[in-house]
Amino acid sequence: MFPNSNNVLINGGTFIENHENNHAQSSEAVKRLLEASSPGALYNSGERFDPLKCHPNTRTAILQKLMDWFIGVFGWDNLVLWLYGPAGAGKSAIAQTFAELCAEKNFLLASFFFSRSDSRRNNDKALVA
């Protein structure tokens, strides 16, 4: 199920391994998934070329607080952290910089950047896909 993996520990859950010999059916499923998703919402997508980022050595306290929350310094009771502020305050730049920091450390689990002007990223349908 997890080829080329090392030191994997899984607790609980149900995993079903499915080996399909029908490549046409499998590729159709992947095609449908790609149609429903929005790869342009990823932190490093080419569709988001030159995204806003924090300037070097700025907002370090906020970024450190985010990292502390992420690695569990505050405990695991706070599973959601809400970054809020007025338009133009730098929320997207902070989120982009944080995603890049997590990716550098191989900590990034997922990213999705919404955009009002992009019909594939201005609603929750692609996020859930």
Short mmCIF file of C-alpha atoms in Angstrom, two decimals:
data_model
loop_
_atom_site.label_atom_id
_atom_site.label_comp_id
_atom_site.label_asym_id
_atom_site.label_seq_id
_atom_site.Cartn_x
_atom_site.Cartn_y
_atom_site.Cartn_z
CA MET A 1 0.00 0.00 0.00
CA PHE A 2 2.85 2.41 0.78
CA PRO A 3 5.66 1.44 -1.58
CA ASN A 4 9.12 2.79 -0.76
CA SER A 5 8.00 3.98 2.68
CA ASN A 6 10.06 3.65 5.86
CA ASN A 7 9.22 3.75 9.55
CA VAL A 8 5.47 4.14 9.04
CA LEU A 9 3.19 3.80 12.05
CA ILE A 10 -0.56 3.93 11.53
CA ASN A 11 -3.02 3.72 14.42
CA GLY A 12 -6.67 2.99 13.80
CA GLY A 13 -8.51 3.60 10.56
CA THR A 14 -9.46 1.27 7.75
CA PHE A 15 -7.34 1.05 4.64
CA ILE A 16 -8.42 -0.77 1.52
CA GLU A 17 -5.83 -1.41 -1.16
CA ASN A 18 -7.35 -1.57 -4.61
CA HIS A 19 -5.33 -2.76 -7.58
CA GLU A 20 -7.22 -1.87 -10.72
CA ASN A 21 -6.12 -3.51 -13.91
CA ASN A 22 -8.39 -1.26 -15.92
CA HIS A 23 -6.18 1.75 -16.65
CA ALA A 24 -8.91 3.49 -18.65
CA GLN A 25 -11.24 3.45 -15.64
CA SER A 26 -8.44 4.60 -13.33
CA SER A 27 -7.38 7.46 -15.61
CA GLU A 28 -11.02 8.55 -15.93
CA ALA A 29 -11.26 8.76 -12.13
CA VAL A 30 -8.09 10.86 -11.97
CA LYS A 31 -9.42 13.10 -14.75
CA ARG A 32 -12.68 13.67 -12.85
CA LEU A 33 -10.76 14.45 -9.67
CA LEU A 34 -8.57 17.00 -11.47
CA GLU A 35 -11.66 18.63 -13.01
CA ALA A 36 -13.20 19.00 -9.54
CA SER A 37 -10.03 20.27 -7.85
CA SER A 38 -8.12 23.51 -8.22
CA PRO A 39 -4.35 22.96 -8.51
CA GLY A 40 -4.05 26.74 -9.00
CA ALA A 41 -4.86 27.17 -5.31
CA LEU A 42 -1.65 25.50 -4.15
CA TYR A 43 0.94 27.72 -2.47
CA ASN A 44 3.48 27.11 -5.27
CA SER A 45 1.14 27.08 -8.27
CA GLY A 46 2.27 28.80 -11.45
CA GLU A 47 -1.23 30.31 -11.64
CA ARG A 48 -0.36 32.31 -8.53
CA PHE A 49 2.89 33.61 -10.03
CA ASP A 50 4.76 35.97 -7.76
CA PRO A 51 2.35 35.72 -4.82
CA LEU A 52 2.54 38.23 -2.00
CA LYS A 53 5.09 37.32 0.67
CA CYS A 54 6.45 38.92 3.81
CA HIS A 55 9.64 40.88 3.30
CA PRO A 56 12.66 39.20 4.92
CA ASN A 57 12.87 39.66 8.69
CA THR A 58 9.38 41.16 8.95
CA ARG A 59 6.37 39.79 10.80
CA THR A 60 8.68 37.37 12.57
CA ALA A 61 6.60 37.38 15.78
CA ILE A 62 3.43 36.46 13.87
CA LEU A 63 5.22 33.76 11.86
CA GLN A 64 6.76 32.32 15.03
CA LYS A 65 3.35 32.25 16.73
CA LEU A 66 1.95 30.40 13.70
CA MET A 67 4.80 27.88 13.80
CA ASP A 68 4.37 27.38 17.54
CA TRP A 69 0.66 26.74 16.99
CA PHE A 70 1.43 24.36 14.12
CA ILE A 71 3.92 22.21 16.03
CA GLY A 72 1.68 22.07 19.09
CA VAL A 73 3.41 24.40 21.56
CA PHE A 74 -0.03 25.63 22.69
CA GLY A 75 -1.42 22.10 23.02
CA TRP A 76 -3.69 20.23 20.67
CA ASP A 77 -6.99 21.74 21.82
CA ASN A 78 -6.76 24.57 19.27
CA LEU A 79 -6.99 22.75 15.95
CA VAL A 80 -7.96 25.88 14.03
CA LEU A 81 -6.19 29.21 14.10
CA TRP A 82 -7.98 32.14 12.51
CA LEU A 83 -5.78 34.80 10.92
CA TYR A 84 -7.95 37.87 10.53
CA GLY A 85 -7.60 41.56 9.78
CA PRO A 86 -8.79 44.30 7.42
CA ALA A 87 -8.23 44.13 3.67
CA GLY A 88 -4.63 44.90 2.80
CA ALA A 89 -3.28 44.05 6.25
CA GLY A 90 -1.10 41.25 4.85
CA LYS A 91 -3.03 38.09 5.72
CA SER A 92 -2.30 36.47 2.35
CA ALA A 93 1.38 37.42 2.53
CA ILE A 94 1.64 35.89 6.00
CA ALA A 95 -0.16 32.72 4.87
CA GLN A 96 2.07 32.42 1.77
CA THR A 97 5.25 32.93 3.78
CA PHE A 98 4.08 30.44 6.40
CA ALA A 99 3.28 27.84 3.70
CA GLU A 100 6.74 28.32 2.22
CA LEU A 101 8.40 27.98 5.65
CA CYS A 102 6.48 24.76 6.31
CA ALA A 103 7.37 23.41 2.85
CA GLU A 104 11.07 24.15 3.45
CA LYS A 105 10.93 22.03 6.61
CA ASN A 106 8.80 19.31 4.94
CA PHE A 107 5.98 20.17 7.36
CA LEU A 108 3.43 21.39 4.81
CA LEU A 109 0.36 19.16 4.94
CA ALA A 110 -1.86 21.09 2.55
CA SER A 111 -2.51 24.57 1.24
CA PHE A 112 -5.42 26.24 -0.50
CA PHE A 113 -5.42 29.92 -1.40
CA PHE A 114 -8.87 31.29 -2.19
CA SER A 115 -9.30 34.14 -4.67
CA ARG A 116 -12.43 36.18 -5.36
CA SER A 117 -11.44 36.72 -8.99
CA ASP A 118 -10.81 33.04 -9.83
CA SER A 119 -13.97 30.95 -10.30
CA ARG A 120 -12.05 27.76 -9.40
CA ARG A 121 -10.85 29.27 -6.11
CA ASN A 122 -13.72 31.48 -4.91
CA ASN A 123 -15.87 28.75 -3.37
CA ASP A 124 -15.50 25.60 -1.29
CA LYS A 125 -16.27 23.04 -4.02
CA ALA A 126 -12.64 22.58 -5.13
CA LEU A 127 -11.41 22.62 -1.54
CA VAL A 128 -13.56 19.64 -0.62
CA ALA A 129 -12.62 17.71 -3.77
#
